[in-house]
PDB file of C-alpha atoms in Angstrom:
ATOM      1  CA  MET A   1     -37.480  -9.412 -71.122  1.00 54.00           C
ATOM      2  CA  THR A   2     -37.771  -7.373 -68.001  1.00 63.00           C
ATOM      3  CA  GLY A   3     -38.596  -8.303 -64.430  1.00 79.00           C
ATOM      4  CA  PRO A   4     -36.428  -8.960 -61.203  1.00 88.00           C
ATOM      5  CA  LEU A   5     -35.839 -12.845 -62.050  1.00 93.00           C
ATOM      6  CA  ARG A   6     -34.368 -12.495 -64.938  1.00 92.00           C
ATOM      7  CA  ALA A   7     -30.911 -11.718 -63.048  1.00 91.00           C
ATOM      8  CA  ARG A   8     -31.243 -15.335 -61.501  1.00 93.00           C
ATOM      9  CA  VAL A   9     -28.380 -17.748 -62.663  1.00 93.00           C
ATOM     10  CA  ALA A  10     -28.538 -21.293 -63.470  1.00 95.00           C
ATOM     11  CA  GLY A  11     -28.583 -23.553 -60.160  1.00 94.00           C
ATOM     12  CA  GLN A  12     -28.658 -20.521 -58.019  1.00 94.00           C
ATOM     13  CA  ALA A  13     -30.652 -22.254 -55.385  1.00 93.00           C
ATOM     14  CA  VAL A  14     -28.757 -25.567 -55.178  1.00 95.00           C
ATOM     15  CA  MET A  15     -25.528 -23.262 -55.276  1.00 95.00           C
ATOM     16  CA  ALA A  16     -26.600 -21.250 -52.219  1.00 93.00           C
ATOM     17  CA  GLU A  17     -27.486 -24.521 -50.389  1.00 94.00           C
ATOM     18  CA  THR A  18     -24.275 -26.180 -51.323  1.00 96.00           C
ATOM     19  CA  LEU A  19     -22.320 -23.126 -50.040  1.00 95.00           C
ATOM     20  CA  ARG A  20     -24.290 -23.521 -46.884  1.00 94.00           C
ATOM     21  CA  LEU A  21     -23.502 -26.846 -46.154  1.00 95.00           C
ATOM     22  CA  GLN A  22     -20.109 -26.376 -47.312  1.00 95.00           C
ATOM     23  CA  ALA A  23     -19.699 -23.518 -44.604  1.00 93.00           C
ATOM     24  CA  GLY A  24     -17.337 -24.272 -41.753  1.00 85.00           C
ATOM     25  CA  THR A  25     -15.999 -27.491 -43.294  1.00 89.00           C
ATOM     26  CA  PRO A  26     -12.520 -27.554 -42.110  1.00 87.00           C
ATOM     27  CA  ARG A  27      -9.431 -27.098 -44.634  1.00 84.00           C
ATOM     28  CA  ARG A  28      -7.770 -29.909 -46.151  1.00 85.00           C
ATOM     29  CA  ARG A  29      -4.631 -30.552 -44.510  1.00 86.00           C
ATOM     30  CA  PRO A  30      -1.402 -30.161 -46.747  1.00 85.00           C
ATOM     31  CA  LEU A  31      -1.251 -33.553 -47.581  1.00 83.00           C
ATOM     32  CA  ALA A  32      -4.914 -34.223 -48.233  1.00 79.00           C
ATOM     33  CA  ARG A  33      -4.609 -31.149 -50.895  1.00 82.00           C
ATOM     34  CA  LEU A  34      -1.454 -32.918 -52.260  1.00 81.00           C
ATOM     35  CA  PHE A  35      -3.279 -35.882 -53.050  1.00 79.00           C
ATOM     36  CA  GLY A  36      -6.522 -34.538 -54.264  1.00 85.00           C
ATOM     37  CA  ALA A  37      -8.783 -35.192 -51.367  1.00 88.00           C
ATOM     38  CA  ASN A  38     -12.410 -34.050 -52.169  1.00 90.00           C
ATOM     39  CA  PRO A  39     -12.829 -30.745 -50.300  1.00 92.00           C
ATOM     40  CA  LEU A  40     -16.740 -31.020 -50.436  1.00 93.00           C
ATOM     41  CA  ALA A  41     -18.377 -32.055 -47.477  1.00 94.00           C
ATOM     42  CA  PRO A  42     -20.319 -35.198 -47.877  1.00 94.00           C
ATOM     43  CA  GLU A  43     -23.701 -33.383 -47.210  1.00 95.00           C
ATOM     44  CA  ALA A  44     -22.918 -30.902 -49.638  1.00 96.00           C
ATOM     45  CA  ARG A  45     -21.832 -33.373 -52.705  1.00 95.00           C
ATOM     46  CA  SER A  46     -25.433 -34.122 -54.229  1.00 95.00           C
ATOM     47  CA  TRP A  47     -26.092 -30.574 -53.936  1.00 96.00           C
ATOM     48  CA  TYR A  48     -22.872 -29.642 -55.818  1.00 96.00           C
ATOM     49  CA  ALA A  49     -23.617 -32.242 -58.538  1.00 96.00           C
ATOM     50  CA  GLY A  50     -26.938 -30.590 -59.020  1.00 96.00           C
ATOM     51  CA  ALA A  51     -25.775 -27.216 -59.249  1.00 96.00           C
ATOM     52  CA  VAL A  52     -23.401 -28.264 -61.799  1.00 97.00           C
ATOM     53  CA  GLY A  53     -25.852 -30.118 -63.736  1.00 97.00           C
ATOM     54  CA  GLU A  54     -27.992 -26.910 -64.009  1.00 97.00           C
ATOM     55  CA  MET A  55     -25.030 -24.781 -64.992  1.00 96.00           C
ATOM     56  CA  ARG A  56     -24.344 -27.375 -68.016  1.00 96.00           C
ATOM     57  CA  VAL A  57     -28.075 -27.395 -69.040  1.00 98.00           C
ATOM     58  CA  ALA A  58     -27.892 -23.460 -68.971  1.00 97.00           C
ATOM     59  CA  LYS A  59     -24.898 -23.706 -71.654  1.00 96.00           C
ATOM     60  CA  ALA A  60     -27.272 -25.528 -73.842  1.00 97.00           C
ATOM     61  CA  LEU A  61     -30.183 -23.133 -73.408  1.00 97.00           C
ATOM     62  CA  ALA A  62     -27.810 -20.035 -74.232  1.00 96.00           C
ATOM     63  CA  LYS A  63     -27.355 -21.472 -77.419  1.00 96.00           C
ATOM     64  CA  LEU A  64     -31.135 -20.577 -78.413  1.00 96.00           C
ATOM     65  CA  GLY A  65     -32.022 -18.094 -80.623  1.00 93.00           C
ATOM     66  CA  PRO A  66     -33.161 -14.654 -79.502  1.00 94.00           C
ATOM     67  CA  GLU A  67     -37.020 -15.579 -79.859  1.00 96.00           C
ATOM     68  CA  TRP A  68     -36.556 -18.013 -77.110  1.00 97.00           C
ATOM     69  CA  HIS A  69     -36.897 -16.680 -73.434  1.00 97.00           C
ATOM     70  CA  VAL A  70     -34.973 -18.417 -70.570  1.00 98.00           C
ATOM     71  CA  LEU A  71     -35.255 -18.134 -66.798  1.00 97.00           C
ATOM     72  CA  HIS A  72     -33.476 -20.269 -64.146  1.00 97.00           C
ATOM     73  CA  SER A  73     -33.981 -21.122 -60.554  1.00 95.00           C
ATOM     74  CA  LEU A  74     -37.477 -19.751 -60.345  1.00 94.00           C
ATOM     75  CA  PRO A  75     -38.373 -19.342 -56.698  1.00 91.00           C
ATOM     76  CA  VAL A  76     -42.386 -20.646 -56.240  1.00 89.00           C
ATOM     77  CA  GLY A  77     -44.335 -20.363 -53.092  1.00 73.00           C
ATOM     78  CA  SER A  78     -42.994 -20.208 -49.815  1.00 66.00           C
ATOM     79  CA  ARG A  79     -41.336 -23.409 -48.871  1.00 73.00           C
ATOM     80  CA  GLY A  80     -38.278 -22.731 -50.865  1.00 72.00           C
ATOM     81  CA  ALA A  81     -39.114 -24.812 -54.076  1.00 85.00           C
ATOM     82  CA  ASP A  82     -37.790 -23.618 -57.351  1.00 93.00           C
ATOM     83  CA  ILE A  83     -38.313 -24.466 -61.213  1.00 96.00           C
ATOM     84  CA  ASP A  84     -34.662 -25.334 -62.516  1.00 97.00           C
ATOM     85  CA  HIS A  85     -35.191 -23.769 -65.802  1.00 98.00           C
ATOM     86  CA  LEU A  86     -38.303 -22.047 -67.548  1.00 98.00           C
ATOM     87  CA  VAL A  87     -38.256 -21.829 -71.330  1.00 98.00           C
ATOM     88  CA  ILE A  88     -40.688 -19.792 -73.331  1.00 98.00           C
ATOM     89  CA  GLY A  89     -40.553 -19.544 -77.037  1.00 98.00           C
ATOM     90  CA  PRO A  90     -41.856 -20.819 -80.602  1.00 97.00           C
ATOM     91  CA  GLY A  91     -42.264 -24.667 -78.838  1.00 97.00           C
ATOM     92  CA  GLY A  92     -44.591 -23.068 -76.124  1.00 98.00           C
ATOM     93  CA  VAL A  93     -43.876 -22.814 -72.345  1.00 98.00           C
ATOM     94  CA  ILE A  94     -41.880 -25.832 -71.092  1.00 98.00           C
ATOM     95  CA  THR A  95     -40.500 -26.594 -67.377  1.00 98.00           C
ATOM     96  CA  LEU A  96     -37.278 -27.978 -67.485  1.00 98.00           C
ATOM     97  CA  ASN A  97     -36.203 -30.489 -64.278  1.00 98.00           C
ATOM     98  CA  THR A  98     -32.463 -31.162 -64.474  1.00 98.00           C
ATOM     99  CA  LYS A  99     -30.910 -34.415 -62.817  1.00 98.00           C
ATOM    100  CA  ASN A 100     -27.368 -34.942 -62.953  1.00 97.00           C
ATOM    101  CA  HIS A 101     -26.756 -38.751 -63.510  1.00 97.00           C
ATOM    102  CA  ALA A 102     -23.384 -38.653 -65.080  1.00 95.00           C
ATOM    103  CA  GLY A 103     -22.267 -42.020 -66.051  1.00 96.00           C
ATOM    104  CA  LYS A 104     -25.310 -43.554 -65.038  1.00 97.00           C
ATOM    105  CA  ASP A 105     -27.787 -45.781 -66.856  1.00 98.00           C
ATOM    106  CA  VAL A 106     -31.375 -44.513 -67.140  1.00 98.00           C
ATOM    107  CA  TRP A 107     -34.502 -46.442 -68.298  1.00 98.00           C
ATOM    108  CA  VAL A 108     -37.880 -45.418 -69.068  1.00 98.00           C
ATOM    109  CA  ALA A 109     -41.252 -46.910 -69.522  1.00 98.00           C
ATOM    110  CA  GLY A 110     -44.397 -44.926 -69.190  1.00 97.00           C
ATOM    111  CA  SER A 111     -44.809 -43.531 -65.929  1.00 97.00           C
ATOM    112  CA  VAL A 112     -41.432 -45.509 -64.775  1.00 98.00           C
ATOM    113  CA  LEU A 113     -38.025 -44.040 -64.960  1.00 98.00           C
ATOM    114  CA  LEU A 114     -35.017 -46.068 -63.155  1.00 98.00           C
ATOM    115  CA  VAL A 115     -31.539 -44.734 -62.483  1.00 98.00           C
ATOM    116  CA  ASN A 116     -29.304 -47.678 -62.446  1.00 98.00           C
ATOM    117  CA  GLY A 117     -32.306 -49.717 -61.537  1.00 97.00           C
ATOM    118  CA  GLN A 118     -33.457 -47.605 -58.775  1.00 97.00           C
ATOM    119  CA  HIS A 119     -37.113 -45.999 -59.344  1.00 97.00           C
ATOM    120  CA  GLU A 120     -37.127 -42.330 -59.183  1.00 98.00           C
ATOM    121  CA  ARG A 121     -40.270 -39.776 -59.274  1.00 97.00           C
ATOM    122  CA  TYR A 122     -38.956 -37.404 -61.828  1.00 98.00           C
ATOM    123  CA  LEU A 123     -41.823 -37.690 -64.282  1.00 98.00           C
ATOM    124  CA  ARG A 124     -44.505 -37.407 -61.603  1.00 97.00           C
ATOM    125  CA  ASN A 125     -42.685 -34.160 -60.068  1.00 97.00           C
ATOM    126  CA  SER A 126     -42.063 -32.794 -63.361  1.00 98.00           C
ATOM    127  CA  ALA A 127     -45.600 -33.069 -64.493  1.00 98.00           C
ATOM    128  CA  HIS A 128     -46.599 -31.444 -61.021  1.00 97.00           C
ATOM    129  CA  GLU A 129     -44.093 -28.557 -61.779  1.00 97.00           C
ATOM    130  CA  ALA A 130     -45.764 -27.993 -65.123  1.00 98.00           C
ATOM    131  CA  LYS A 131     -49.252 -27.569 -63.583  1.00 97.00           C
ATOM    132  CA  ARG A 132     -48.015 -25.373 -60.899  1.00 96.00           C
ATOM    133  CA  VAL A 133     -46.471 -23.033 -63.459  1.00 97.00           C
ATOM    134  CA  ALA A 134     -49.825 -23.091 -65.819  1.00 98.00           C
ATOM    135  CA  ALA A 135     -51.897 -21.962 -62.860  1.00 97.00           C
ATOM    136  CA  ALA A 136     -49.440 -19.276 -61.996  1.00 96.00           C
ATOM    137  CA  LEU A 137     -49.195 -17.873 -65.353  1.00 97.00           C
ATOM    138  CA  THR A 138     -52.570 -18.312 -66.101  1.00 98.00           C
ATOM    139  CA  ALA A 139     -53.703 -16.256 -62.992  1.00 97.00           C
ATOM    140  CA  ALA A 140     -50.965 -13.660 -63.926  1.00 96.00           C
ATOM    141  CA  VAL A 141     -52.257 -13.030 -67.495  1.00 96.00           C
ATOM    142  CA  GLY A 142     -55.578 -13.674 -67.066  1.00 96.00           C
ATOM    143  CA  ARG A 143     -55.975 -16.713 -69.895  1.00 96.00           C
ATOM    144  CA  GLU A 144     -55.100 -19.899 -69.994  1.00 97.00           C
ATOM    145  CA  VAL A 145     -51.396 -20.974 -70.416  1.00 98.00           C
ATOM    146  CA  PRO A 146     -50.519 -24.504 -71.384  1.00 97.00           C
ATOM    147  CA  VAL A 147     -47.343 -25.781 -69.961  1.00 98.00           C
ATOM    148  CA  ARG A 148     -45.338 -28.993 -70.729  1.00 98.00           C
ATOM    149  CA  ALA A 149     -42.625 -30.555 -68.595  1.00 98.00           C
ATOM    150  CA  ALA A 150     -39.252 -32.117 -69.710  1.00 98.00           C
ATOM    151  CA  VAL A 151     -36.743 -34.055 -67.682  1.00 98.00           C
ATOM    152  CA  VAL A 152     -33.252 -33.288 -68.705  1.00 98.00           C
ATOM    153  CA  LEU A 153     -30.486 -35.867 -67.519  1.00 98.00           C
ATOM    154  CA  VAL A 154     -27.029 -34.429 -67.612  1.00 98.00           C
ATOM    155  CA  ALA A 155     -24.489 -36.885 -69.061  1.00 97.00           C
ATOM    156  CA  PRO A 156     -25.874 -40.358 -68.694  1.00 97.00           C
ATOM    157  CA  ARG A 157     -24.194 -43.379 -69.826  1.00 97.00           C
ATOM    158  CA  ARG A 158     -27.181 -44.747 -71.586  1.00 97.00           C
ATOM    159  CA  LEU A 159     -30.429 -43.582 -71.993  1.00 97.00           C
ATOM    160  CA  THR A 160     -33.063 -46.279 -72.846  1.00 97.00           C
ATOM    161  CA  ILE A 161     -36.904 -45.373 -73.515  1.00 97.00           C
ATOM    162  CA  ARG A 162     -38.879 -48.350 -73.976  1.00 96.00           C
ATOM    163  CA  ARG A 163     -42.414 -46.678 -73.925  1.00 96.00           C
ATOM    164  CA  PHE A 164     -43.084 -42.842 -74.168  1.00 95.00           C
ATOM    165  CA  PRO A 165     -42.642 -41.196 -70.959  1.00 97.00           C
ATOM    166  CA  GLU A 166     -46.000 -40.059 -69.052  1.00 97.00           C
ATOM    167  CA  GLY A 167     -46.212 -36.447 -67.749  1.00 96.00           C
ATOM    168  CA  ALA A 168     -43.118 -34.908 -69.055  1.00 98.00           C
ATOM    169  CA  ALA A 169     -40.510 -35.722 -71.926  1.00 98.00           C
ATOM    170  CA  VAL A 170     -37.026 -37.174 -71.032  1.00 98.00           C
ATOM    171  CA  VAL A 171     -34.046 -35.655 -73.122  1.00 98.00           C
ATOM    172  CA  THR A 172     -30.348 -35.555 -72.366  1.00 98.00           C
ATOM    173  CA  ASP A 173     -28.476 -32.182 -72.037  1.00 97.00           C
ATOM    174  CA  SER A 174     -26.925 -32.818 -75.221  1.00 96.00           C
ATOM    175  CA  GLN A 175     -30.363 -33.224 -77.164  1.00 97.00           C
ATOM    176  CA  LEU A 176     -31.899 -30.672 -75.407  1.00 97.00           C
ATOM    177  CA  ARG A 177     -31.355 -27.438 -78.029  1.00 97.00           C
ATOM    178  CA  ARG A 178     -32.390 -29.644 -80.901  1.00 97.00           C
ATOM    179  CA  TRP A 179     -35.428 -31.134 -79.141  1.00 97.00           C
ATOM    180  CA  LEU A 180     -36.609 -27.526 -78.318  1.00 97.00           C
ATOM    181  CA  THR A 181     -36.237 -26.243 -81.749  1.00 96.00           C
ATOM    182  CA  ARG A 182     -38.120 -29.166 -83.243  1.00 96.00           C
ATOM    183  CA  GLN A 183     -41.202 -28.478 -81.296  1.00 96.00           C
ATOM    184  CA  ALA A 184     -44.249 -27.668 -82.856  1.00 95.00           C
ATOM    185  CA  GLU A 185     -44.916 -23.858 -83.289  1.00 95.00           C
ATOM    186  CA  ALA A 186     -47.212 -22.756 -80.370  1.00 95.00           C
ATOM    187  CA  LEU A 187     -46.655 -19.187 -79.501  1.00 97.00           C
ATOM    188  CA  ALA A 188     -46.206 -15.908 -81.678  1.00 96.00           C
ATOM    189  CA  ALA A 189     -43.390 -13.961 -80.593  1.00 96.00           C
ATOM    190  CA  ASP A 190     -45.358 -11.230 -78.851  1.00 97.00           C
ATOM    191  CA  ASP A 191     -47.348 -13.672 -76.925  1.00 97.00           C
ATOM    192  CA  ALA A 192     -44.035 -15.491 -75.612  1.00 97.00           C
ATOM    193  CA  ALA A 193     -42.554 -12.153 -74.721  1.00 97.00           C
ATOM    194  CA  ARG A 194     -45.651 -11.009 -72.486  1.00 97.00           C
ATOM    195  CA  LEU A 195     -45.437 -14.408 -70.854  1.00 97.00           C
ATOM    196  CA  ALA A 196     -41.832 -14.181 -70.177  1.00 97.00           C
ATOM    197  CA  ALA A 197     -42.372 -10.823 -68.725  1.00 97.00           C
ATOM    198  CA  ALA A 198     -44.798 -12.278 -66.448  1.00 97.00           C
ATOM    199  CA  ALA A 199     -42.595 -14.996 -65.432  1.00 97.00           C
ATOM    200  CA  ALA A 200     -39.841 -12.637 -64.374  1.00 96.00           C
ATOM    201  CA  GLU A 201     -42.202 -10.992 -61.609  1.00 95.00           C
ATOM    202  CA  PRO A 202     -41.734 -12.504 -58.227  1.00 93.00           C
ATOM    203  CA  ALA A 203     -45.663 -11.518 -57.738  1.00 93.00           C
ATOM    204  CA  THR A 204     -46.440 -14.439 -60.293  1.00 95.00           C
ATOM    205  CA  TRP A 205     -44.801 -17.103 -58.037  1.00 93.00           C
ATOM    206  CA  GLY A 206     -46.253 -15.659 -54.543  1.00 86.00           C
ATOM    207  CA  HIS A 207     -43.525 -13.285 -53.593  1.00 81.00           C
ATOM    208  CA  ARG A 208     -43.358  -9.358 -52.937  1.00 75.00           C
ATOM    209  CA  GLN A 209     -39.813  -9.179 -54.208  1.00 73.00           C
ATOM    210  CA  ALA A 210     -37.186 -11.181 -55.481  1.00 72.00           C
ATOM    211  CA  PRO A 211     -35.043 -13.303 -53.103  1.00 73.00           C
ATOM    212  CA  ALA A 212     -32.544 -11.168 -51.200  1.00 71.00           C
ATOM    213  CA  ASP A 213     -29.592 -13.375 -52.399  1.00 76.00           C
ATOM    214  CA  ASP A 214     -27.071 -11.894 -54.744  1.00 82.00           C
ATOM    215  CA  PRO A 215     -26.945 -13.917 -57.801  1.00 87.00           C
ATOM    216  CA  SER A 216     -23.296 -12.262 -58.731  1.00 87.00           C
ATOM    217  CA  ALA A 217     -22.024 -13.414 -55.362  1.00 91.00           C
ATOM    218  CA  THR A 218     -23.334 -16.495 -55.205  1.00 92.00           C
ATOM    219  CA  ARG A 219     -21.874 -17.644 -58.649  1.00 91.00           C
ATOM    220  CA  MET A 220     -18.563 -16.292 -57.848  1.00 93.00           C
ATOM    221  CA  SER A 221     -18.517 -18.105 -54.206  1.00 94.00           C
ATOM    222  CA  PHE A 222     -19.599 -21.287 -56.067  1.00 92.00           C
ATOM    223  CA  GLY A 223     -17.275 -20.755 -58.876  1.00 94.00           C
ATOM    224  CA  ALA A 224     -14.430 -20.794 -56.583  1.00 93.00           C
ATOM    225  CA  LEU A 225     -15.450 -24.043 -54.841  1.00 93.00           C
ATOM    226  CA  HIS A 226     -16.049 -25.322 -58.579  1.00 93.00           C
ATOM    227  CA  SER A 227     -12.484 -24.623 -59.204  1.00 94.00           C
ATOM    228  CA  GLU A 228     -11.085 -26.211 -55.885  1.00 92.00           C
ATOM    229  CA  VAL A 229     -13.305 -29.265 -56.646  1.00 92.00           C
ATOM    230  CA  MET A 230     -11.642 -29.330 -60.229  1.00 91.00           C
ATOM    231  CA  GLY A 231      -8.268 -29.256 -59.009  1.00 92.00           C
ATOM    232  CA  ALA A 232      -8.808 -32.015 -56.505  1.00 90.00           C
ATOM    233  CA  GLN A 233      -9.945 -34.397 -59.273  1.00 86.00           C
ATOM    234  CA  LEU A 234      -7.129 -33.522 -61.124  1.00 90.00           C
ATOM    235  CA  ARG A 235      -4.630 -34.340 -58.516  1.00 88.00           C
ATOM    236  CA  ARG A 236      -6.242 -37.487 -58.275  1.00 84.00           C
ATOM    237  CA  LEU A 237      -6.267 -38.504 -61.818  1.00 85.00           C
ATOM    238  CA  THR A 238      -2.485 -37.207 -61.964  1.00 87.00           C
ATOM    239  CA  TRP A 239      -1.617 -39.660 -58.998  1.00 80.00           C
ATOM    240  CA  ALA A 240      -3.536 -42.533 -60.515  1.00 80.00           C
ATOM    241  CA  ALA A 241      -2.006 -42.261 -64.162  1.00 81.00           C
ATOM    242  CA  GLY A 242       1.305 -42.077 -62.305  1.00 73.00           C
ATOM    243  CA  ALA A 243       0.557 -45.103 -60.042  1.00 72.00           C
ATOM    244  CA  VAL A 244      -0.463 -46.973 -63.723  1.00 71.00           C
ATOM    245  CA  LEU A 245       2.888 -45.840 -65.519  1.00 69.00           C
ATOM    246  CA  THR A 246       4.812 -47.251 -62.614  1.00 73.00           C
ATOM    247  CA  MET A 247       3.227 -50.400 -62.526  1.00 70.00           C
ATOM    248  CA  LEU A 248       3.624 -51.000 -66.319  1.00 67.00           C
ATOM    249  CA  GLY A 249       7.239 -49.876 -66.254  1.00 68.00           C
ATOM    250  CA  ALA A 250       7.909 -52.572 -63.283  1.00 65.00           C
ATOM    251  CA  ALA A 251       6.047 -55.086 -65.453  1.00 63.00           C
ATOM    252  CA  ALA A 252       8.246 -54.408 -68.508  1.00 61.00           C
ATOM    253  CA  GLY A 253      11.280 -54.343 -66.333  1.00 61.00           C
ATOM    254  CA  GLY A 254      10.334 -57.690 -65.114  1.00 58.00           C
ATOM    255  CA  VAL A 255      10.111 -59.246 -68.928  1.00 51.00           C
ATOM    256  CA  TRP A 256      13.236 -57.572 -69.841  1.00 51.00           C
ATOM    257  CA  LEU A 257      15.218 -59.048 -66.872  1.00 51.00           C
ATOM    258  CA  ARG A 258      13.447 -62.388 -68.303  1.00 54.00           C
TER     259      ARG A 258
END
């Protein structure tokens, strides 16, 4: 697959926004670093979680065979919108809208999707994305291109589907690869390759050229921040484990003295 957009990395747009919001955040004081204070600015945390979710989905997609073409963080239009992942292969053309809801409960019935009881518009938004991609690819290749949508939930605690989702499929990141490979055959290999080539061209999405941000530089800067966040989390867990062991030791000592 050729085209300037093929170099974009998973989560590139949200990585860039995370780094922008994080810029200028004062370095943690030594004591804060010692105790594992979160280095992320509060306004950057949801963007960071989104980037981590897209990276995790990309790992699942990387396990697909060569007959599948995958593009990440596709910039569409002129208002900064992007498609998290576009997958083109034997199962057709599918947009993936990644949502990182690690440890949360998700409930789906028809057009309703709840995260810990709160209604989210993921199904409607994902269906809109698929229609937008279908229109762009249809114009680019000169024939109608059907596109389906899926919401990919990253590491939810529980996914309950009471009634078939409307507008988009709903799968977890751990189910994604199997779900894709079990889709009914919809595209021949040469058709998939042609569509993927069109999708990799900025003009398809209303741009003269690919965005100027450097994928490698963005990934490297975000990787450094990610390592810092993970290190802080490990320190917090270490301190918490130490506190529990101290409490257990004190309790055992009290029992012994009795």
